[in-house]
């Protein structure tokens, strides 16, 4: 990552990369008071120019309130970054996405927004795989309702359409061609995944906000560790199944192993 790009404010990043979307602004304003809604993008291609720079995918701005919600892509460090501005103070958190690189195409990116307080959070799915969640102590609904005259503007990367859904997360994942079996597995673990807080990015120009209860943070960290352990266990089981299948094929092809032969 180029440090000078990492520390630029959102408006500087947006000049060349994003533009205001009036239709998306209207759609987000229609769902902003809901407990849950979903934002998604498809077929996110690597940039040919400015490779290695941080890409702003979309931003929800609350004009005149010093409050924003921004989602960014950092391919070089394999991160999807959630940056919120709360009364002028910036909070930056990230998901680590192992499959992300400077040459890969992201087929689908789905952000499930849960605004119930306490415990508001956003959960990320990249190519149908859950990447966990980050806590949002001040949800977008809170930002909107604290304004004297509530209004918002959505900015997005010009190359991609931002889809806004008030329906179920499952229907959005299904529309993005996620396998039905995988959908069932994700729905089964969703309550656990929704408590997986990702460590915040520490940047020298941004004051880190510590307003989460320490006990809640400990619970979130424990659940995060549990999710990582479950993912590793799933990979080990899959590897063992592959080895058993291979050994079975060898035994079936082995003439000396057949019954009655010496």
mmCIF file of C-alpha atoms in Angstrom:
data_model
loop_
_atom_site.group_PDB
_atom_site.id
_atom_site.type_symbol
_atom_site.label_atom_id
_atom_site.label_comp_id
_atom_site.label_asym_id
_atom_site.label_seq_id
_atom_site.Cartn_x
_atom_site.Cartn_y
_atom_site.Cartn_z
ATOM 1 C CA UNK A 1 0.000 0.000 0.000
ATOM 2 C CA UNK A 2 1.227 3.497 -0.762
ATOM 3 C CA UNK A 3 1.180 5.443 2.520
ATOM 4 C CA UNK A 4 0.288 8.735 0.899
ATOM 5 C CA UNK A 5 -2.887 7.224 -0.541
ATOM 6 C CA UNK A 6 -3.816 5.487 2.692
ATOM 7 C CA UNK A 7 -3.968 8.698 4.690
ATOM 8 C CA UNK A 8 -5.912 10.817 2.218
ATOM 9 C CA UNK A 9 -9.427 11.768 3.317
ATOM 10 C CA UNK A 10 -12.433 10.302 1.550
ATOM 11 C CA UNK A 11 -13.124 13.392 -0.566
ATOM 12 C CA UNK A 12 -9.638 13.303 -2.081
ATOM 13 C CA UNK A 13 -10.066 9.654 -2.987
ATOM 14 C CA UNK A 14 -13.495 10.261 -4.459
ATOM 15 C CA UNK A 15 -12.500 12.915 -6.982
ATOM 16 C CA UNK A 16 -11.140 10.473 -9.551
ATOM 17 C CA UNK A 17 -12.854 7.264 -8.506
ATOM 18 C CA UNK A 18 -16.444 7.762 -7.328
ATOM 19 C CA UNK A 19 -19.436 9.896 -8.193
ATOM 20 C CA UNK A 20 -22.781 10.592 -6.560
ATOM 21 C CA UNK A 21 -25.576 8.151 -7.439
ATOM 22 C CA UNK A 22 -28.981 9.786 -7.032
ATOM 23 C CA UNK A 23 -30.922 6.539 -7.487
ATOM 24 C CA UNK A 24 -28.815 4.666 -4.925
ATOM 25 C CA UNK A 25 -29.179 7.641 -2.562
ATOM 26 C CA UNK A 26 -32.958 7.412 -2.862
ATOM 27 C CA UNK A 27 -32.937 3.638 -2.317
ATOM 28 C CA UNK A 28 -30.689 3.792 0.759
ATOM 29 C CA UNK A 29 -32.825 6.576 2.235
ATOM 30 C CA UNK A 30 -35.873 4.302 1.845
ATOM 31 C CA UNK A 31 -34.266 1.514 3.914
ATOM 32 C CA UNK A 32 -32.057 3.544 6.296
ATOM 33 C CA UNK A 33 -34.573 3.291 9.164
ATOM 34 C CA UNK A 34 -34.851 -0.516 8.901
ATOM 35 C CA UNK A 35 -33.140 -2.829 11.364
ATOM 36 C CA UNK A 36 -31.592 -4.729 8.457
ATOM 37 C CA UNK A 37 -30.757 -4.118 4.816
ATOM 38 C CA UNK A 38 -28.192 -5.370 2.294
ATOM 39 C CA UNK A 39 -25.772 -3.541 -0.019
ATOM 40 C CA UNK A 40 -24.038 -5.443 -2.811
ATOM 41 C CA UNK A 41 -21.828 -5.135 -5.892
ATOM 42 C CA UNK A 42 -20.892 -7.589 -8.641
ATOM 43 C CA UNK A 43 -17.909 -8.356 -10.862
ATOM 44 C CA UNK A 44 -15.346 -6.009 -9.318
ATOM 45 C CA UNK A 45 -12.341 -6.024 -11.660
ATOM 46 C CA UNK A 46 -8.759 -5.028 -10.794
ATOM 47 C CA UNK A 47 -7.723 -1.559 -11.869
ATOM 48 C CA UNK A 48 -5.402 -1.328 -14.834
ATOM 49 C CA UNK A 49 -4.038 1.974 -13.606
ATOM 50 C CA UNK A 50 -3.133 2.958 -10.044
ATOM 51 C CA UNK A 51 -2.641 -0.709 -9.206
ATOM 52 C CA UNK A 52 -1.874 -1.108 -5.530
ATOM 53 C CA UNK A 53 -3.898 1.910 -4.449
ATOM 54 C CA UNK A 54 -6.910 1.723 -2.149
ATOM 55 C CA UNK A 55 -10.207 1.659 -4.082
ATOM 56 C CA UNK A 56 -13.297 3.350 -2.679
ATOM 57 C CA UNK A 57 -16.234 1.083 -3.591
ATOM 58 C CA UNK A 58 -18.996 3.205 -2.106
ATOM 59 C CA UNK A 59 -19.671 5.785 0.578
ATOM 60 C CA UNK A 60 -22.809 6.934 2.373
ATOM 61 C CA UNK A 61 -22.394 10.595 3.321
ATOM 62 C CA UNK A 62 -24.612 12.593 5.676
ATOM 63 C CA UNK A 63 -23.986 16.164 4.441
ATOM 64 C CA UNK A 64 -23.134 18.766 7.050
ATOM 65 C CA UNK A 65 -23.014 16.277 9.932
ATOM 66 C CA UNK A 66 -19.352 15.145 9.794
ATOM 67 C CA UNK A 67 -20.571 11.550 9.554
ATOM 68 C CA UNK A 68 -19.879 8.983 6.824
ATOM 69 C CA UNK A 69 -19.786 5.262 6.121
ATOM 70 C CA UNK A 70 -17.179 4.180 3.547
ATOM 71 C CA UNK A 71 -16.294 0.739 2.127
ATOM 72 C CA UNK A 72 -12.865 0.419 0.498
ATOM 73 C CA UNK A 73 -10.823 -2.306 -1.182
ATOM 74 C CA UNK A 74 -7.094 -2.749 -0.546
ATOM 75 C CA UNK A 75 -5.992 -5.585 -2.813
ATOM 76 C CA UNK A 76 -2.315 -5.405 -1.938
ATOM 77 C CA UNK A 77 -2.893 -6.064 1.769
ATOM 78 C CA UNK A 78 -5.890 -8.385 1.094
ATOM 79 C CA UNK A 79 -8.288 -6.176 3.034
ATOM 80 C CA UNK A 80 -11.789 -4.825 2.729
ATOM 81 C CA UNK A 81 -11.882 -1.694 4.864
ATOM 82 C CA UNK A 82 -14.857 -0.245 6.714
ATOM 83 C CA UNK A 83 -14.274 3.393 7.608
ATOM 84 C CA UNK A 84 -16.804 5.438 9.556
ATOM 85 C CA UNK A 85 -16.630 9.113 10.454
ATOM 86 C CA UNK A 86 -18.504 9.839 13.679
ATOM 87 C CA UNK A 87 -18.787 13.528 14.593
ATOM 88 C CA UNK A 88 -15.551 14.198 12.720
ATOM 89 C CA UNK A 89 -13.616 11.321 14.326
ATOM 90 C CA UNK A 90 -12.600 8.432 12.074
ATOM 91 C CA UNK A 91 -12.872 4.760 12.962
ATOM 92 C CA UNK A 92 -11.188 2.302 10.565
ATOM 93 C CA UNK A 93 -11.655 -1.477 10.710
ATOM 94 C CA UNK A 94 -10.982 -4.224 8.184
ATOM 95 C CA UNK A 95 -11.743 -7.739 7.031
ATOM 96 C CA UNK A 96 -8.834 -9.897 5.852
ATOM 97 C CA UNK A 97 -9.851 -11.664 2.616
ATOM 98 C CA UNK A 98 -7.264 -14.321 1.714
ATOM 99 C CA UNK A 99 -8.555 -14.751 -1.857
ATOM 100 C CA UNK A 100 -8.132 -11.062 -2.677
ATOM 101 C CA UNK A 101 -5.210 -10.043 -4.906
ATOM 102 C CA UNK A 102 -4.227 -7.407 -7.453
ATOM 103 C CA UNK A 103 -5.348 -9.643 -10.335
ATOM 104 C CA UNK A 104 -8.470 -11.421 -9.041
ATOM 105 C CA UNK A 105 -12.019 -10.494 -10.019
ATOM 106 C CA UNK A 106 -14.466 -10.304 -7.113
ATOM 107 C CA UNK A 107 -17.592 -11.974 -8.481
ATOM 108 C CA UNK A 108 -19.822 -10.729 -5.674
ATOM 109 C CA UNK A 109 -19.446 -8.512 -2.620
ATOM 110 C CA UNK A 110 -22.368 -8.462 -0.189
ATOM 111 C CA UNK A 111 -22.573 -6.315 2.944
ATOM 112 C CA UNK A 112 -25.368 -7.235 5.368
ATOM 113 C CA UNK A 113 -26.178 -4.255 7.607
ATOM 114 C CA UNK A 114 -27.644 -4.901 11.072
ATOM 115 C CA UNK A 115 -28.589 -1.673 12.897
ATOM 116 C CA UNK A 116 -30.130 -3.051 16.087
ATOM 117 C CA UNK A 117 -28.622 -1.450 19.178
ATOM 118 C CA UNK A 118 -26.792 -2.528 21.170
ATOM 119 C CA UNK A 119 -24.691 -4.736 18.919
ATOM 120 C CA UNK A 120 -25.073 -3.047 15.516
ATOM 121 C CA UNK A 121 -22.681 -4.551 12.963
ATOM 122 C CA UNK A 122 -22.023 -5.232 9.280
ATOM 123 C CA UNK A 123 -21.249 -8.715 7.928
ATOM 124 C CA UNK A 124 -19.263 -9.177 4.707
ATOM 125 C CA UNK A 125 -19.563 -11.933 2.096
ATOM 126 C CA UNK A 126 -17.002 -12.117 -0.723
ATOM 127 C CA UNK A 127 -17.743 -14.622 -3.490
ATOM 128 C CA UNK A 128 -20.345 -16.292 -1.246
ATOM 129 C CA UNK A 129 -17.891 -16.798 1.643
ATOM 130 C CA UNK A 130 -18.535 -15.073 4.971
ATOM 131 C CA UNK A 131 -15.602 -12.930 6.088
ATOM 132 C CA UNK A 132 -17.017 -12.188 9.559
ATOM 133 C CA UNK A 133 -18.273 -8.860 10.877
ATOM 134 C CA UNK A 134 -17.194 -5.530 12.267
ATOM 135 C CA UNK A 135 -19.069 -3.678 14.990
ATOM 136 C CA UNK A 136 -20.645 -0.313 14.186
ATOM 137 C CA UNK A 137 -21.353 1.392 17.543
ATOM 138 C CA UNK A 138 -22.909 4.210 15.526
ATOM 139 C CA UNK A 139 -24.970 2.664 12.743
ATOM 140 C CA UNK A 140 -25.957 4.528 9.583
ATOM 141 C CA UNK A 141 -29.475 4.867 10.968
ATOM 142 C CA UNK A 142 -28.069 6.626 14.034
ATOM 143 C CA UNK A 143 -26.082 9.003 11.823
ATOM 144 C CA UNK A 144 -29.196 9.775 9.769
ATOM 145 C CA UNK A 145 -31.571 10.332 12.674
ATOM 146 C CA UNK A 146 -29.186 12.622 14.574
ATOM 147 C CA UNK A 147 -29.283 15.176 11.737
ATOM 148 C CA UNK A 148 -31.434 18.288 12.158
ATOM 149 C CA UNK A 149 -32.726 17.748 8.615
ATOM 150 C CA UNK A 150 -32.035 14.075 7.810
ATOM 151 C CA UNK A 151 -30.682 13.450 4.323
ATOM 152 C CA UNK A 152 -27.933 11.385 2.747
ATOM 153 C CA UNK A 153 -25.900 11.017 -0.428
ATOM 154 C CA UNK A 154 -24.448 7.801 -1.844
ATOM 155 C CA UNK A 155 -21.203 7.885 -3.809
ATOM 156 C CA UNK A 156 -20.023 4.787 -5.670
ATOM 157 C CA UNK A 157 -17.251 3.569 -7.942
ATOM 158 C CA UNK A 158 -18.322 4.588 -11.443
ATOM 159 C CA UNK A 159 -17.708 1.132 -12.928
ATOM 160 C CA UNK A 160 -20.106 -0.741 -10.644
ATOM 161 C CA UNK A 161 -23.773 -0.638 -9.716
ATOM 162 C CA UNK A 162 -24.628 -0.550 -6.005
ATOM 163 C CA UNK A 163 -27.660 -2.734 -5.315
ATOM 164 C CA UNK A 164 -29.817 -1.958 -2.267
ATOM 165 C CA UNK A 165 -32.132 -4.606 -0.792
ATOM 166 C CA UNK A 166 -34.544 -4.511 2.120
ATOM 167 C CA UNK A 167 -35.308 -8.236 1.776
ATOM 168 C CA UNK A 168 -33.567 -11.227 3.296
ATOM 169 C CA UNK A 169 -29.837 -11.820 3.078
ATOM 170 C CA UNK A 170 -30.533 -15.302 1.714
ATOM 171 C CA UNK A 171 -32.354 -13.931 -1.333
ATOM 172 C CA UNK A 172 -29.434 -11.601 -2.122
ATOM 173 C CA UNK A 173 -26.896 -14.416 -1.807
ATOM 174 C CA UNK A 174 -29.104 -16.628 -3.956
ATOM 175 C CA UNK A 175 -29.281 -13.903 -6.615
ATOM 176 C CA UNK A 176 -25.482 -13.849 -6.585
ATOM 177 C CA UNK A 177 -25.436 -17.578 -7.443
ATOM 178 C CA UNK A 178 -24.227 -18.799 -4.062
ATOM 179 C CA UNK A 179 -24.636 -22.623 -3.802
ATOM 180 C CA UNK A 180 -27.758 -23.633 -1.880
ATOM 181 C CA UNK A 181 -25.800 -25.967 0.429
ATOM 182 C CA UNK A 182 -23.384 -23.153 1.247
ATOM 183 C CA UNK A 183 -26.315 -20.834 1.935
ATOM 184 C CA UNK A 184 -27.712 -23.273 4.498
ATOM 185 C CA UNK A 185 -24.341 -23.533 6.228
ATOM 186 C CA UNK A 186 -23.961 -19.753 6.398
ATOM 187 C CA UNK A 187 -27.470 -19.285 7.764
ATOM 188 C CA UNK A 188 -26.766 -21.924 10.417
ATOM 189 C CA UNK A 189 -23.668 -20.107 11.735
ATOM 190 C CA UNK A 190 -24.897 -16.540 11.155
ATOM 191 C CA UNK A 191 -25.528 -15.769 14.870
ATOM 192 C CA UNK A 192 -21.903 -16.645 15.644
ATOM 193 C CA UNK A 193 -20.433 -14.884 12.638
ATOM 194 C CA UNK A 194 -22.373 -11.729 13.537
ATOM 195 C CA UNK A 195 -20.240 -11.374 16.667
ATOM 196 C CA UNK A 196 -16.860 -11.645 14.958
ATOM 197 C CA UNK A 197 -15.183 -8.255 15.416
ATOM 198 C CA UNK A 198 -12.161 -7.572 13.245
ATOM 199 C CA UNK A 199 -9.245 -5.601 14.666
ATOM 200 C CA UNK A 200 -9.224 -1.924 13.683
ATOM 201 C CA UNK A 201 -6.567 -0.462 11.386
ATOM 202 C CA UNK A 202 -4.199 1.808 13.274
ATOM 203 C CA UNK A 203 -3.282 4.907 11.282
ATOM 204 C CA UNK A 204 -1.258 7.759 12.715
ATOM 205 C CA UNK A 205 -3.565 10.469 11.435
ATOM 206 C CA UNK A 206 -6.723 8.866 12.816
ATOM 207 C CA UNK A 207 -7.623 8.797 16.538
ATOM 208 C CA UNK A 208 -8.789 5.352 17.556
ATOM 209 C CA UNK A 209 -12.141 5.389 19.358
ATOM 210 C CA UNK A 210 -12.442 3.140 22.411
ATOM 211 C CA UNK A 211 -16.117 3.211 23.303
ATOM 212 C CA UNK A 212 -16.938 -0.515 23.367
ATOM 213 C CA UNK A 213 -17.315 -2.236 26.690
ATOM 214 C CA UNK A 214 -14.250 -4.388 27.486
ATOM 215 C CA UNK A 215 -16.399 -7.374 28.352
ATOM 216 C CA UNK A 216 -18.194 -7.175 25.016
ATOM 217 C CA UNK A 217 -14.851 -6.944 23.237
ATOM 218 C CA UNK A 218 -13.641 -10.070 25.047
ATOM 219 C CA UNK A 219 -16.761 -11.992 24.014
ATOM 220 C CA UNK A 220 -16.375 -10.817 20.412
ATOM 221 C CA UNK A 221 -12.693 -11.819 20.359
ATOM 222 C CA UNK A 222 -13.522 -15.257 21.771
ATOM 223 C CA UNK A 223 -16.205 -15.814 19.147
ATOM 224 C CA UNK A 224 -13.825 -14.639 16.444
ATOM 225 C CA UNK A 225 -11.220 -17.178 17.604
ATOM 226 C CA UNK A 226 -13.906 -19.868 17.573
ATOM 227 C CA UNK A 227 -14.864 -19.054 13.978
ATOM 228 C CA UNK A 228 -11.225 -19.267 12.883
ATOM 229 C CA UNK A 229 -10.867 -22.635 14.640
ATOM 230 C CA UNK A 230 -14.032 -23.953 12.979
ATOM 231 C CA UNK A 231 -12.782 -22.876 9.549
ATOM 232 C CA UNK A 232 -9.473 -24.680 10.135
ATOM 233 C CA UNK A 233 -11.312 -27.793 11.327
ATOM 234 C CA UNK A 234 -13.491 -27.750 8.215
ATOM 235 C CA UNK A 235 -10.378 -27.557 6.008
ATOM 236 C CA UNK A 236 -8.741 -30.451 7.879
ATOM 237 C CA UNK A 237 -11.856 -32.634 7.542
ATOM 238 C CA UNK A 238 -12.008 -31.891 3.804
ATOM 239 C CA UNK A 239 -8.327 -32.826 3.457
ATOM 240 C CA UNK A 240 -8.834 -36.099 5.357
ATOM 241 C CA UNK A 241 -11.815 -37.001 3.185
ATOM 242 C CA UNK A 242 -9.694 -36.466 0.088
ATOM 243 C CA UNK A 243 -6.937 -38.705 1.478
ATOM 244 C CA UNK A 244 -9.436 -41.456 2.405
ATOM 245 C CA UNK A 245 -10.944 -41.308 -1.088
ATOM 246 C CA UNK A 246 -7.467 -41.611 -2.625
ATOM 247 C CA UNK A 247 -6.568 -44.625 -0.428
ATOM 248 C CA UNK A 248 -9.875 -46.289 -1.289
ATOM 249 C CA UNK A 249 -9.108 -45.947 -4.999
ATOM 250 C CA UNK A 250 -5.652 -47.457 -4.481
ATOM 251 C CA UNK A 251 -7.124 -50.433 -2.613
ATOM 252 C CA UNK A 252 -9.726 -51.008 -5.313
ATOM 253 C CA UNK A 253 -7.009 -51.027 -7.982
ATOM 254 C CA UNK A 254 -4.650 -53.281 -6.013
ATOM 255 C CA UNK A 255 -4.880 -56.864 -7.314
ATOM 256 C CA UNK A 256 -2.762 -58.308 -4.464
ATOM 257 C CA UNK A 257 -5.186 -56.776 -1.950
ATOM 258 C CA UNK A 258 -8.187 -58.623 -3.397
ATOM 259 C CA UNK A 259 -9.687 -61.367 -1.143
ATOM 260 C CA UNK A 260 -8.293 -64.871 -1.765
ATOM 261 C CA UNK A 261 -5.078 -63.678 -3.422
ATOM 262 C CA UNK A 262 -1.617 -64.114 -1.909
#
